[in-house]
Amino acid sequence: KSCIRIGGSSGINAEYGQTKWFESRMSVSLIVVLQLLKDLNKRIPAWNPLTTWSLELIVERCARTKGYSSQPPQFSPPEVLRRVFELFASGFLLLNSPGLNDPCEKEPVDVLGYLTSQEREDLTASAQYALRLMVYNQLYKILGIAQPPALKNLGNMPRSSAPSGFKQKL
């Protein structure tokens, strides 16, 4: 673990340790996902309670967990974003779980322990909705951007011109 503590674990020392941890763990694709989540944090009320530190930990954990492989997996930004939504949508905040431990603290500290039960429910519901949007190829709604022209044309495609693998079998 790459956390550095000088003296106590509060204030500037905590931020310094978190920064060092972040720098040692994050890749470009994870930073992209983190920026998307920070944008959600500003735009969507359910995501407002999350701190930058908790978002950093969540992104890193979602990107680094894949079975028991000795090599850390390499996920694309959309895959990591989907995994973040899956984590929240699964209800991990609602269960009696140990929470999300701060790797920079000596004692177990739940980084999300400050969330109220209502905030936990709101985050879970919002993540479930975002996951549905991703499944139905509506990522643009999550990102808060206009619908790309290519997707607009897909909705007008006649059923007979759809690839045979996508036709509904009766």
Short mmCIF file of C-alpha atoms in Angstrom, two decimals, residues 14-16 20 27-29 32 36 50 63 85 91 108 116 123 149 160 169:
data_model
loop_
_atom_site.label_atom_id
_atom_site.label_comp_id
_atom_site.label_asym_id
_atom_site.label_seq_id
_atom_site.Cartn_x
_atom_site.Cartn_y
_atom_site.Cartn_z
CA ALA A 14 -4.66 12.59 5.02
CA GLU A 15 -4.96 14.39 1.71
CA TYR A 16 -1.26 13.91 1.00
CA LYS A 20 0.11 9.45 -3.19
CA SER A 27 -4.23 4.79 -15.09
CA VAL A 28 -5.51 7.05 -17.86
CA SER A 29 -8.65 4.96 -18.43
CA VAL A 32 -11.49 9.11 -17.54
CA LEU A 36 -17.31 11.02 -15.65
CA LEU A 50 -20.04 11.00 -2.66
CA ALA A 63 -11.16 -1.87 -12.12
CA PHE A 85 -22.85 1.04 -11.77
CA GLY A 91 -27.22 -2.97 -3.32
CA PRO A 108 -10.69 -0.04 9.40
CA THR A 116 -27.64 8.17 5.32
CA LEU A 123 -27.52 5.88 -5.09
CA PRO A 149 -26.92 11.14 -34.94
CA SER A 160 -36.89 -6.24 -41.90
CA LYS A 169 -37.92 -15.35 -33.13
#
